[in-house]
Amino acid sequence: MKQPAHILIVDDDDRIRELTKRFLTLKGFRVSGAVDAASARRLMDNLNFDLAILDIMMPGEDGLSLLASIRKGPARETPVMLLTARGQTSDRIEGLRAGADDYLAKPFEPEELVLRCEAILRRSAKSAPPPDEVEMSGLVFNAARGELKSGDQRIRLTDAELQLLTVLARNPGEPVSREDLAVLTSAGLERSVDVQVTRLRRKIEPNPKEPVHIQTVRGIGYRLMPD
């Protein structure tokens, strides 16, 4: 029988931590709790977790510091969701750049937390490493080499186009929000992401007006659909 996913929740607020533990347990997850970074490390040294949920604003060592250390340690592949205070955009950006898989602003609806947990666990279960190459209507993109080729001919990409295609290729078939694309590339602004997507479609799509590879996900952002 498949074991339920084991989730670690790290939050110094006893009420939020216990309520979150209780709700996730009712939804079928196995849940452990930690009051601070030191407690979380002890648990992670002795147990395997499928997902860690870290509050950013904790006394002493904060969630961003804990995230950075997780990404350098033996549990580096563990997916991480950050809990952020609403409006703390800089923390959210720093967290994504440090390797967070998702973020959720407080206060949050428990049902949304569950849906986000399930989405992260689905991604981590089916995508160990991202593919080395993706194929799109006769084109081949190799993210490691930063090359888009048609046969032996290399198709020139600007730095911004290469960054965008690389981020999308890390998660083939999965939507990536416009906000995250703005953060993770040099676009900086969501409207700049839209401009780069339009330009990239001209180089990739058989018909840029009816894109089949870089698809718009309404209300979210974009996803890359290889052949």
mmCIF file of C-alpha atoms in Angstrom:
data_model
loop_
_atom_site.group_PDB
_atom_site.id
_atom_site.type_symbol
_atom_site.label_atom_id
_atom_site.label_comp_id
_atom_site.label_asym_id
_atom_site.label_seq_id
_atom_site.Cartn_x
_atom_site.Cartn_y
_atom_site.Cartn_z
ATOM 1 C CA MET A 1 0.000 0.000 0.000
ATOM 2 C CA LYS A 2 1.296 3.460 -0.897
ATOM 3 C CA GLN A 3 2.273 5.507 2.122
ATOM 4 C CA PRO A 4 0.696 8.973 2.530
ATOM 5 C CA ALA A 5 2.947 11.910 1.737
ATOM 6 C CA HIS A 6 4.873 13.157 4.769
ATOM 7 C CA ILE A 7 4.730 16.956 5.188
ATOM 8 C CA LEU A 8 6.780 19.105 7.560
ATOM 9 C CA ILE A 9 5.206 22.364 8.725
ATOM 10 C CA VAL A 10 7.584 24.879 10.326
ATOM 11 C CA ASP A 11 5.894 27.846 12.034
ATOM 12 C CA ASP A 12 6.513 29.537 15.394
ATOM 13 C CA ASP A 13 2.803 30.396 15.699
ATOM 14 C CA ASP A 14 1.427 27.457 17.702
ATOM 15 C CA ARG A 15 -2.151 28.056 16.643
ATOM 16 C CA ILE A 16 -1.446 28.208 12.907
ATOM 17 C CA ARG A 17 0.930 25.254 13.065
ATOM 18 C CA GLU A 18 -1.504 23.009 14.944
ATOM 19 C CA LEU A 19 -4.522 23.997 12.847
ATOM 20 C CA THR A 20 -2.549 23.369 9.660
ATOM 21 C CA LYS A 21 -1.341 20.010 10.958
ATOM 22 C CA ARG A 22 -4.871 19.002 11.892
ATOM 23 C CA PHE A 23 -6.360 20.020 8.532
ATOM 24 C CA LEU A 24 -3.644 18.311 6.455
ATOM 25 C CA THR A 25 -3.973 15.170 8.582
ATOM 26 C CA LEU A 26 -7.724 15.095 7.940
ATOM 27 C CA LYS A 27 -6.946 15.263 4.214
ATOM 28 C CA GLY A 28 -4.868 12.103 4.447
ATOM 29 C CA PHE A 29 -1.339 13.445 4.825
ATOM 30 C CA ARG A 30 1.182 12.421 7.441
ATOM 31 C CA VAL A 31 2.287 15.654 9.155
ATOM 32 C CA SER A 32 5.111 16.649 11.497
ATOM 33 C CA GLY A 33 5.503 20.092 13.038
ATOM 34 C CA ALA A 34 8.470 22.202 14.110
ATOM 35 C CA VAL A 35 8.460 25.468 16.045
ATOM 36 C CA ASP A 36 11.704 26.854 14.599
ATOM 37 C CA ALA A 37 14.577 26.202 12.183
ATOM 38 C CA ALA A 38 16.637 24.224 14.691
ATOM 39 C CA SER A 39 13.750 21.843 15.400
ATOM 40 C CA ALA A 40 13.095 21.489 11.676
ATOM 41 C CA ARG A 41 16.727 20.527 11.040
ATOM 42 C CA ARG A 42 16.627 17.828 13.715
ATOM 43 C CA LEU A 43 13.513 16.352 12.125
ATOM 44 C CA MET A 44 14.967 16.507 8.606
ATOM 45 C CA ASP A 45 18.174 14.849 9.794
ATOM 46 C CA ASN A 46 16.194 11.843 10.986
ATOM 47 C CA LEU A 47 13.099 11.669 8.779
ATOM 48 C CA ASN A 48 12.352 11.875 5.066
ATOM 49 C CA PHE A 49 9.775 14.443 3.999
ATOM 50 C CA ASP A 50 7.904 14.754 0.715
ATOM 51 C CA LEU A 51 7.254 18.481 1.261
ATOM 52 C CA ALA A 52 8.321 21.181 3.732
ATOM 53 C CA ILE A 53 6.138 24.224 4.463
ATOM 54 C CA LEU A 54 8.200 27.064 5.955
ATOM 55 C CA ASP A 55 6.994 30.294 7.511
ATOM 56 C CA ILE A 56 9.317 33.123 6.498
ATOM 57 C CA MET A 57 8.830 35.377 9.518
ATOM 58 C CA MET A 58 10.176 33.344 12.425
ATOM 59 C CA PRO A 59 12.242 34.668 15.345
ATOM 60 C CA GLY A 60 15.902 33.740 15.250
ATOM 61 C CA GLU A 61 16.653 32.039 11.970
ATOM 62 C CA ASP A 62 13.952 32.855 9.422
ATOM 63 C CA GLY A 63 12.426 30.665 6.746
ATOM 64 C CA LEU A 64 14.577 32.032 3.929
ATOM 65 C CA SER A 65 17.751 31.093 5.764
ATOM 66 C CA LEU A 66 16.365 27.629 6.490
ATOM 67 C CA LEU A 67 15.421 27.224 2.824
ATOM 68 C CA ALA A 68 18.953 28.151 1.746
ATOM 69 C CA SER A 69 20.463 25.554 4.069
ATOM 70 C CA ILE A 70 18.011 22.869 2.918
ATOM 71 C CA ARG A 71 19.033 23.457 -0.690
ATOM 72 C CA LYS A 72 22.694 22.871 0.263
ATOM 73 C CA GLY A 73 22.130 19.766 2.402
ATOM 74 C CA PRO A 74 21.165 16.114 1.943
ATOM 75 C CA ALA A 75 17.456 17.037 1.714
ATOM 76 C CA ARG A 76 18.125 19.510 -1.119
ATOM 77 C CA GLU A 77 15.576 17.868 -3.422
ATOM 78 C CA THR A 78 12.713 18.229 -0.929
ATOM 79 C CA PRO A 79 10.015 20.539 -2.355
ATOM 80 C CA VAL A 80 9.477 23.666 -0.256
ATOM 81 C CA MET A 81 6.465 25.961 0.065
ATOM 82 C CA LEU A 82 6.893 29.327 1.778
ATOM 83 C CA LEU A 83 4.262 31.024 3.915
ATOM 84 C CA THR A 84 4.614 34.776 3.501
ATOM 85 C CA ALA A 85 2.991 37.813 5.069
ATOM 86 C CA ARG A 86 0.684 39.423 2.541
ATOM 87 C CA GLY A 87 2.482 42.170 0.656
ATOM 88 C CA GLN A 88 6.023 40.913 1.386
ATOM 89 C CA THR A 89 6.926 40.842 -2.308
ATOM 90 C CA SER A 90 10.668 41.054 -1.721
ATOM 91 C CA ASP A 91 10.606 37.959 0.506
ATOM 92 C CA ARG A 92 8.606 36.061 -2.100
ATOM 93 C CA ILE A 93 11.047 36.969 -4.868
ATOM 94 C CA GLU A 94 14.056 36.079 -2.719
ATOM 95 C CA GLY A 95 12.438 32.772 -1.811
ATOM 96 C CA LEU A 96 11.779 31.793 -5.429
ATOM 97 C CA ARG A 97 15.329 32.640 -6.359
ATOM 98 C CA ALA A 98 16.604 30.560 -3.413
ATOM 99 C CA GLY A 99 14.734 27.509 -4.690
ATOM 100 C CA ALA A 100 11.213 27.589 -3.237
ATOM 101 C CA ASP A 101 8.661 25.635 -5.259
ATOM 102 C CA ASP A 102 5.659 27.743 -4.281
ATOM 103 C CA TYR A 103 4.484 30.399 -1.838
ATOM 104 C CA LEU A 104 1.229 31.189 -0.092
ATOM 105 C CA ALA A 105 0.307 34.478 1.572
ATOM 106 C CA LYS A 106 -1.118 34.589 5.096
ATOM 107 C CA PRO A 107 -3.923 34.492 5.971
ATOM 108 C CA PHE A 108 -4.771 31.596 3.665
ATOM 109 C CA GLU A 109 -7.692 29.272 3.090
ATOM 110 C CA PRO A 110 -6.883 25.704 4.217
ATOM 111 C CA GLU A 111 -8.394 24.282 1.029
ATOM 112 C CA GLU A 112 -6.014 26.372 -1.077
ATOM 113 C CA LEU A 113 -3.079 25.105 0.975
ATOM 114 C CA VAL A 114 -4.152 21.519 0.291
ATOM 115 C CA LEU A 115 -4.524 22.137 -3.450
ATOM 116 C CA ARG A 116 -1.086 23.723 -3.633
ATOM 117 C CA CYS A 117 0.448 20.849 -1.655
ATOM 118 C CA GLU A 118 -1.151 18.321 -3.993
ATOM 119 C CA ALA A 119 0.113 20.203 -7.061
ATOM 120 C CA ILE A 120 3.701 20.310 -5.727
ATOM 121 C CA LEU A 121 3.608 16.617 -4.826
ATOM 122 C CA ARG A 122 2.303 15.708 -8.304
ATOM 123 C CA ARG A 123 5.113 17.652 -9.943
ATOM 124 C CA SER A 124 7.814 16.175 -7.730
ATOM 125 C CA ALA A 125 6.484 12.643 -8.193
ATOM 126 C CA LYS A 126 6.506 12.699 -11.979
ATOM 127 C CA SER A 127 9.467 14.934 -12.609
ATOM 128 C CA ALA A 128 12.658 13.781 -11.097
ATOM 129 C CA PRO A 129 15.041 15.672 -13.339
ATOM 130 C CA PRO A 130 13.664 17.843 -16.165
ATOM 131 C CA PRO A 131 14.322 16.444 -19.638
ATOM 132 C CA ASP A 132 17.682 17.275 -21.237
ATOM 133 C CA GLU A 133 15.948 18.151 -24.493
ATOM 134 C CA VAL A 134 12.452 19.061 -25.605
ATOM 135 C CA GLU A 135 11.183 18.749 -29.173
ATOM 136 C CA MET A 136 8.721 21.157 -30.751
ATOM 137 C CA SER A 137 7.576 20.683 -34.344
ATOM 138 C CA GLY A 138 11.013 19.680 -35.617
ATOM 139 C CA LEU A 139 12.944 22.025 -33.306
ATOM 140 C CA VAL A 140 15.071 20.721 -30.438
ATOM 141 C CA PHE A 141 15.838 22.806 -27.354
ATOM 142 C CA ASN A 142 18.724 21.784 -25.091
ATOM 143 C CA ALA A 143 18.523 23.818 -21.876
ATOM 144 C CA ALA A 144 21.954 22.754 -20.589
ATOM 145 C CA ARG A 145 23.651 24.064 -23.731
ATOM 146 C CA GLY A 146 21.222 26.922 -24.225
ATOM 147 C CA GLU A 147 20.621 25.855 -27.826
ATOM 148 C CA LEU A 148 17.541 25.827 -30.014
ATOM 149 C CA LYS A 149 18.210 23.959 -33.252
ATOM 150 C CA SER A 150 16.423 22.963 -36.404
ATOM 151 C CA GLY A 151 18.443 20.013 -37.621
ATOM 152 C CA ASP A 152 22.039 21.240 -37.657
ATOM 153 C CA GLN A 153 21.035 24.889 -37.859
ATOM 154 C CA ARG A 154 21.103 26.873 -34.630
ATOM 155 C CA ILE A 155 18.277 29.360 -34.123
ATOM 156 C CA ARG A 156 19.411 32.538 -32.424
ATOM 157 C CA LEU A 157 17.692 33.453 -29.180
ATOM 158 C CA THR A 158 18.103 36.678 -27.255
ATOM 159 C CA ASP A 159 19.126 36.362 -23.599
ATOM 160 C CA ALA A 160 15.564 37.139 -22.500
ATOM 161 C CA GLU A 161 14.072 34.538 -24.861
ATOM 162 C CA LEU A 162 16.583 31.917 -23.704
ATOM 163 C CA GLN A 163 15.795 32.580 -20.033
ATOM 164 C CA LEU A 164 12.064 32.315 -20.676
ATOM 165 C CA LEU A 165 12.317 29.094 -22.677
ATOM 166 C CA THR A 166 14.649 27.553 -20.077
ATOM 167 C CA VAL A 167 12.224 28.223 -17.201
ATOM 168 C CA LEU A 168 9.284 26.804 -19.160
ATOM 169 C CA ALA A 169 11.308 23.755 -20.258
ATOM 170 C CA ARG A 170 12.097 22.897 -16.626
ATOM 171 C CA ASN A 171 8.379 22.212 -16.112
ATOM 172 C CA PRO A 172 7.029 20.832 -19.400
ATOM 173 C CA GLY A 173 3.258 20.697 -19.405
ATOM 174 C CA GLU A 174 2.984 22.629 -16.128
ATOM 175 C CA PRO A 175 1.700 26.225 -16.028
ATOM 176 C CA VAL A 176 4.143 28.861 -14.781
ATOM 177 C CA SER A 177 2.644 32.145 -13.614
ATOM 178 C CA ARG A 178 3.481 35.390 -15.377
ATOM 179 C CA GLU A 179 4.586 36.770 -12.017
ATOM 180 C CA ASP A 180 7.059 33.916 -11.495
ATOM 181 C CA LEU A 181 8.359 34.253 -15.051
ATOM 182 C CA ALA A 182 8.969 37.946 -14.423
ATOM 183 C CA VAL A 183 10.902 37.092 -11.249
ATOM 184 C CA LEU A 184 12.918 34.191 -12.655
ATOM 185 C CA THR A 185 13.968 35.925 -15.876
ATOM 186 C CA SER A 186 15.325 39.366 -16.662
ATOM 187 C CA ALA A 187 11.887 40.484 -17.882
ATOM 188 C CA GLY A 188 11.175 42.143 -14.542
ATOM 189 C CA LEU A 189 7.572 43.026 -15.393
ATOM 190 C CA GLU A 190 4.668 40.788 -16.335
ATOM 191 C CA ARG A 191 3.905 42.810 -19.462
ATOM 192 C CA SER A 192 7.533 42.304 -20.531
ATOM 193 C CA VAL A 193 6.987 38.550 -20.195
ATOM 194 C CA ASP A 194 4.087 38.805 -22.650
ATOM 195 C CA VAL A 195 6.311 40.640 -25.146
ATOM 196 C CA GLN A 196 9.024 37.975 -24.892
ATOM 197 C CA VAL A 197 6.469 35.188 -25.291
ATOM 198 C CA THR A 198 5.181 36.809 -28.490
ATOM 199 C CA ARG A 199 8.714 37.044 -29.883
ATOM 200 C CA LEU A 200 9.580 33.484 -28.886
ATOM 201 C CA ARG A 201 6.439 32.131 -30.506
ATOM 202 C CA ARG A 202 7.561 33.620 -33.826
ATOM 203 C CA LYS A 203 10.682 31.445 -33.660
ATOM 204 C CA ILE A 204 9.051 28.238 -32.388
ATOM 205 C CA GLU A 205 5.435 27.974 -33.446
ATOM 206 C CA PRO A 206 4.359 26.669 -36.873
ATOM 207 C CA ASN A 207 1.633 29.327 -36.647
ATOM 208 C CA PRO A 208 2.403 31.990 -33.995
ATOM 209 C CA LYS A 209 -1.219 33.182 -34.083
ATOM 210 C CA GLU A 210 -2.386 29.707 -33.041
ATOM 211 C CA PRO A 211 0.356 28.531 -30.666
ATOM 212 C CA VAL A 212 0.548 24.845 -29.805
ATOM 213 C CA HIS A 213 3.826 24.777 -27.865
ATOM 214 C CA ILE A 214 3.890 27.935 -25.728
ATOM 215 C CA GLN A 215 0.306 27.946 -24.565
ATOM 216 C CA THR A 216 -1.500 30.633 -22.602
ATOM 217 C CA VAL A 217 -3.062 29.360 -19.371
ATOM 218 C CA ARG A 218 -5.879 31.790 -18.694
ATOM 219 C CA GLY A 219 -5.589 33.592 -15.377
ATOM 220 C CA ILE A 220 -2.180 32.068 -14.613
ATOM 221 C CA GLY A 221 0.525 32.444 -17.244
ATOM 222 C CA TYR A 222 2.096 30.091 -19.770
ATOM 223 C CA ARG A 223 3.148 26.473 -20.215
ATOM 224 C CA LEU A 224 5.425 24.694 -22.648
ATOM 225 C CA MET A 225 3.899 21.712 -24.460
ATOM 226 C CA PRO A 226 6.560 19.687 -26.301
ATOM 227 C CA ASP A 227 5.676 17.163 -29.028
#
